[in-house]
Coordinates of C-alpha atoms in Angstrom, one line a residue:
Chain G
X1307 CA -15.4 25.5 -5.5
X1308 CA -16.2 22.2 -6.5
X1309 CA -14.2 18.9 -5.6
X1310 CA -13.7 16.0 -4.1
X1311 CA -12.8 15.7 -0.3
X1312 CA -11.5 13.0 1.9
X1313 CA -11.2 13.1 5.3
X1314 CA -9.4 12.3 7.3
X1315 CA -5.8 12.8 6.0
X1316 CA -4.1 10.7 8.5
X1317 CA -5.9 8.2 10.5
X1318 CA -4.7 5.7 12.7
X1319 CA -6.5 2.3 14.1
X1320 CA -6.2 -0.5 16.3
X1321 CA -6.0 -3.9 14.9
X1322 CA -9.5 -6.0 14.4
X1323 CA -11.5 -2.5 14.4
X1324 CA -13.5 -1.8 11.3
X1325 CA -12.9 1.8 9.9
X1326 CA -14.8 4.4 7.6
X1327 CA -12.8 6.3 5.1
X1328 CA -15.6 9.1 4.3
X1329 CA -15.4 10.7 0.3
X1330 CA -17.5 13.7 -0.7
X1331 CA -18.0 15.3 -3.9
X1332 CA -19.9 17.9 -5.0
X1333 CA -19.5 17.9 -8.8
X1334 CA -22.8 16.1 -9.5
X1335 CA -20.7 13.1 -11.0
X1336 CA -22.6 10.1 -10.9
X1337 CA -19.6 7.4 -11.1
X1338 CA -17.2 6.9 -7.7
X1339 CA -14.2 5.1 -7.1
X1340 CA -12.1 3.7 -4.8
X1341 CA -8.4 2.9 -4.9
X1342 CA -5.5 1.6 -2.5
X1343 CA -2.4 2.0 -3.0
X1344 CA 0.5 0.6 -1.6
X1345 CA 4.3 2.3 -1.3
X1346 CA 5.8 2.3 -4.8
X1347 CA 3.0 0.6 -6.4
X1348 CA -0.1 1.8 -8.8
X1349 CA -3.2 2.3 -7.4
X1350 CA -5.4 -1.0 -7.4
X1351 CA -9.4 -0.4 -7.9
X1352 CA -11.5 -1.4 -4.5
X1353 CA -14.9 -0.7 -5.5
X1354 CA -17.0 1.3 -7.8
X1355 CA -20.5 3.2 -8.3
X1356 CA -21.9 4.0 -11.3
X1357 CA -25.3 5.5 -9.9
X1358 CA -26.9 5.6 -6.5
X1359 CA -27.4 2.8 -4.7
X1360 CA -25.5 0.1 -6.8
X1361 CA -21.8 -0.8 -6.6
X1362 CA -19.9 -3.2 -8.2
X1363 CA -16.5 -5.2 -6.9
X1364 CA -13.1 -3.9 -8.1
X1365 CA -9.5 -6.2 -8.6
X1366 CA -9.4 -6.2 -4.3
X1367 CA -13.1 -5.9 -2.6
X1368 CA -11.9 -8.3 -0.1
X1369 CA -12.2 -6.9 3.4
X1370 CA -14.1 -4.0 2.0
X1371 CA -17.7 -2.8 2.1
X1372 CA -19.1 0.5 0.5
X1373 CA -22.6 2.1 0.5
X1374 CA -24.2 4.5 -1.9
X1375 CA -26.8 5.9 -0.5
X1376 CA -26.6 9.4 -1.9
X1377 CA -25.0 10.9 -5.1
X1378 CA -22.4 13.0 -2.9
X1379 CA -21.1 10.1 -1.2
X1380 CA -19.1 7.4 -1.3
X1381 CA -18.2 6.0 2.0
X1382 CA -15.4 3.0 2.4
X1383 CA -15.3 0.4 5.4
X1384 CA -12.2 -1.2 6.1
X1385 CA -13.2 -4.2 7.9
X1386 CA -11.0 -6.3 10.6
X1387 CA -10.9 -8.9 7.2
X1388 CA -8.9 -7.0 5.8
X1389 CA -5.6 -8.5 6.5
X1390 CA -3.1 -5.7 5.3
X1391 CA -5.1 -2.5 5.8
X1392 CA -2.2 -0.1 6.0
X1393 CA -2.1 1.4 2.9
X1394 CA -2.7 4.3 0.8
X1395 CA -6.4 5.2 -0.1
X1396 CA -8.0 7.3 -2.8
X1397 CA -11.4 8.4 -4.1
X1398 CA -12.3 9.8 -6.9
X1399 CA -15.3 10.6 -9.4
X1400 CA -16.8 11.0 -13.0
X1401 CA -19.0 11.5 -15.4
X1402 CA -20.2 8.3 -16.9
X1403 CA -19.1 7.2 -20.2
X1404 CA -21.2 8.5 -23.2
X1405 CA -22.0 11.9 -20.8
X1406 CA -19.1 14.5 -21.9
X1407 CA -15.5 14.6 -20.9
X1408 CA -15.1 11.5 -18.0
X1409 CA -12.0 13.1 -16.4
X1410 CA -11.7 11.6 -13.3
X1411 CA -11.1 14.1 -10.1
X1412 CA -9.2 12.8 -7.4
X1413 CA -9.2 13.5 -3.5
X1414 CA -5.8 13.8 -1.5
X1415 CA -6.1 10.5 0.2
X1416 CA -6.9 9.1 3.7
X1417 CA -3.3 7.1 4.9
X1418 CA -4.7 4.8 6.8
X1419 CA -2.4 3.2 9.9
X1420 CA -3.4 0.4 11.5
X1421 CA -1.4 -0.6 14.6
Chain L
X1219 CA -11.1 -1.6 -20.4
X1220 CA -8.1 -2.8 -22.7
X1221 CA -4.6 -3.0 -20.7
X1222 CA -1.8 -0.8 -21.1
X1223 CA 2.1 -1.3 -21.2
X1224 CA 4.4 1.7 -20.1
X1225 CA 8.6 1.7 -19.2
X1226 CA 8.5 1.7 -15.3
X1227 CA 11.4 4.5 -15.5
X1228 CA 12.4 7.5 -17.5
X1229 CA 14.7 10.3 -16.9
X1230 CA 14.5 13.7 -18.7
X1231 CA 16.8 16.9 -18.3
X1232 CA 15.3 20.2 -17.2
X1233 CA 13.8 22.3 -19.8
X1234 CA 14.1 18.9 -22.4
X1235 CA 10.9 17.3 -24.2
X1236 CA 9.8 14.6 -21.9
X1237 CA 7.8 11.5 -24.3
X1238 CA 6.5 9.4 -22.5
X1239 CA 5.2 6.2 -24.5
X1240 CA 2.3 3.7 -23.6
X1241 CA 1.1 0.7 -26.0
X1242 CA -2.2 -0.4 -25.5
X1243 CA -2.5 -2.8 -28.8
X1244 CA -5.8 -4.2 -27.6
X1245 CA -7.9 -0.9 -27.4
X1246 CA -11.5 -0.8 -28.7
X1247 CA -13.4 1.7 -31.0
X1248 CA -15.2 2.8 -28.3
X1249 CA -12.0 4.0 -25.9
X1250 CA -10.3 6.8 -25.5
X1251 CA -6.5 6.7 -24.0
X1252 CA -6.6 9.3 -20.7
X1253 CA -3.1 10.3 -19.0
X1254 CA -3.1 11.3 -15.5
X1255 CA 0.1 11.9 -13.3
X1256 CA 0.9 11.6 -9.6
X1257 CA 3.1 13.8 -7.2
X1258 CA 4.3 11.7 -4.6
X1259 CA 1.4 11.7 -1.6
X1260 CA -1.0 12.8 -3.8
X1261 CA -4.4 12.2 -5.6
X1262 CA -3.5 12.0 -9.2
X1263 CA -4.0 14.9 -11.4
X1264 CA -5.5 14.3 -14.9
X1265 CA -3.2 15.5 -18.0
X1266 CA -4.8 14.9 -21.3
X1267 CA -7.2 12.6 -23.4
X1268 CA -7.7 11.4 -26.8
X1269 CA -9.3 9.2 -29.2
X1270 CA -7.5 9.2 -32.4
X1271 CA -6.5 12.6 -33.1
X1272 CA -3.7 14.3 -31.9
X1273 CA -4.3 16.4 -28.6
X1274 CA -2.8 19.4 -27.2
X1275 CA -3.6 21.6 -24.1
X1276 CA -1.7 23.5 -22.1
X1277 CA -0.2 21.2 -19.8
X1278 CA 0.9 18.3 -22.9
X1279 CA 0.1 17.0 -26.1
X1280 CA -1.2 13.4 -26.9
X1281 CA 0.2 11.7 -30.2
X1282 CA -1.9 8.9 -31.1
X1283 CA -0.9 6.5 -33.9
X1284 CA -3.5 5.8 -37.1
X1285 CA -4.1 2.1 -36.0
X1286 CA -4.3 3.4 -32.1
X1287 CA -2.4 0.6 -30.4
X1288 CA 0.0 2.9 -29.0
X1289 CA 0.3 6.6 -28.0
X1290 CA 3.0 9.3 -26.5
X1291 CA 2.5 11.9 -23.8
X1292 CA 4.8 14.6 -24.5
X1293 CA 5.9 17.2 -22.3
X1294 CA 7.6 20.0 -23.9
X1295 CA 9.7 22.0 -21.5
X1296 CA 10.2 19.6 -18.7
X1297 CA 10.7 20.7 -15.3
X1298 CA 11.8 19.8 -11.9
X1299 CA 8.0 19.6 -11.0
X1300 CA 7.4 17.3 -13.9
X1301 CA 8.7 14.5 -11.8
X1302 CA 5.8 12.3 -11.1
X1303 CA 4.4 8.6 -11.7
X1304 CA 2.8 9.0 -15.1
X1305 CA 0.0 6.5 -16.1
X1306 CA -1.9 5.7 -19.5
X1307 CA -5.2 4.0 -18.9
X1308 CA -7.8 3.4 -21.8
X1309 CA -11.3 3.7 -20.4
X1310 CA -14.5 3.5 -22.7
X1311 CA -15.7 6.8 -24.2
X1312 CA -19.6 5.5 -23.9
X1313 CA -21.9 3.0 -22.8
X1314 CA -21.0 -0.7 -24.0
X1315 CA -23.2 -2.2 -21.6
X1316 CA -21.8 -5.4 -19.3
X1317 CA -19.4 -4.6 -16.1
X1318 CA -16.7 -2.8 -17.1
X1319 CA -18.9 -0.2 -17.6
X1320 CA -17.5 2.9 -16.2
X1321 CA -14.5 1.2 -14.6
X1322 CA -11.4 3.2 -14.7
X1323 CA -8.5 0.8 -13.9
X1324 CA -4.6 2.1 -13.6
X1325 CA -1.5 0.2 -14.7
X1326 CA 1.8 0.7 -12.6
X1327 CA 2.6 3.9 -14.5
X1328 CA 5.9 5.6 -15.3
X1329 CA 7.7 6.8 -12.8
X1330 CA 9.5 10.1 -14.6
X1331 CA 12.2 12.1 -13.3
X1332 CA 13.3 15.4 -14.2
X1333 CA 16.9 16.1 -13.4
X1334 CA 19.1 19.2 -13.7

């Protein structure tokens, strides 16, 4: 089946450590998002590819850093800049504008705890 | 991408039409108005899309007014499992070039509830 996965679900860090949320798709979209999202808020855009191997900033790139080295991923570093890393975080991915229906698909989220 | 305005709360009884409305008076020729919902802990789940005609699937229909600054997600038979965060985003519908190509931003959404 196609889809989009995160993993882990739950993951759990140590203060000052950088961390890599991994996202895989496999529905040949060539646009990829990420998204945080805080409890009780909306989700607020990270980063985002539009074709391999170029990214542009989101609202909140700050204490983030993202690769695109292949269409199927779309890898996220939290880095120890980040000064409120607890949160909520989503991929997803899409067909370009102008290519067909640009639905976005979601993964089921990494909640990332940093202690 | 133009912004969108939605109530931050609604309530709807079981088995009710749910409408849910969004205003997005700045929208461009060139974007469409996409709903999506989320279930509490999850990745949001697309609903419907539109440009200017009225849309209807099997999940909701889409009423877009004629001058496109606002639109209404209705759900028909609402459920229990209906209750979600609803959100309206306008994204473009093809390539206008610049940097907001292909970025899909989210408002704070609706939060819906569905009650017995």
């Amino acid at each position: 089946d196609g889809g989009i996965t995160q993993s882990p679900k739950y993951l759990f860090r140590k203060e000052g450590q950088n961390v890599t949320l991994s996202c895989e798709q496999n529905l040949n979209h060539d646009a990829m998002y990420w998204y945080r999202q805080d409890p009780g808020q909306g989700l607020r855009l990270i980063y985002y590819s539009q074709i391999v191997n170029d990214f542009q900033k989101g609202d909140i790139a700050e204490g983030y850093s993202v690769s695109r080295e292949k269409k199927e991923s779309f890898p996220l570093t939290v880095t120890s800049a980040q000064k409120n890393p607890t949160a909520f975080y989503l991929c997803a991915s899409s067909t370009p504008p102008g290519q067909g229906n640009t639905e976005a698909f979601f993964g089921q989220g990494t909640r990332l705890t940093v202690v | 991408d133009a912004k969108t305005t939605q109530p931050p709360s609604m309530d709807c009884a079981e088995g009710r039409a749910a409408n849910l409305p969004c205003n997005h008076s700045t929208i461009s020729g060139n974007e469409y108005v996409y709903w999506y919902r989320q279930i509490h802990s999850q990745g949001p789940q697309y609903i419907i899309h539109g440009l200017k005609n009225n849309e209807t699937n099997e999940m909701a229909s889409l009423i877009i007014t004629e001058d496109r600054k606002s639109s209404t997600l209705i759900l028909p038979h609402a459920t229990l499992r209906d209750t979600a965060v609803y959100y309206c985003i306008v994204r473009v519908a093809w390539g206008a070039g610049g940097t907001s190509y292909g970025k899909l931003t989210f408002g704070q959404g609706t939060i819906l509830t569905v009650h017995p």
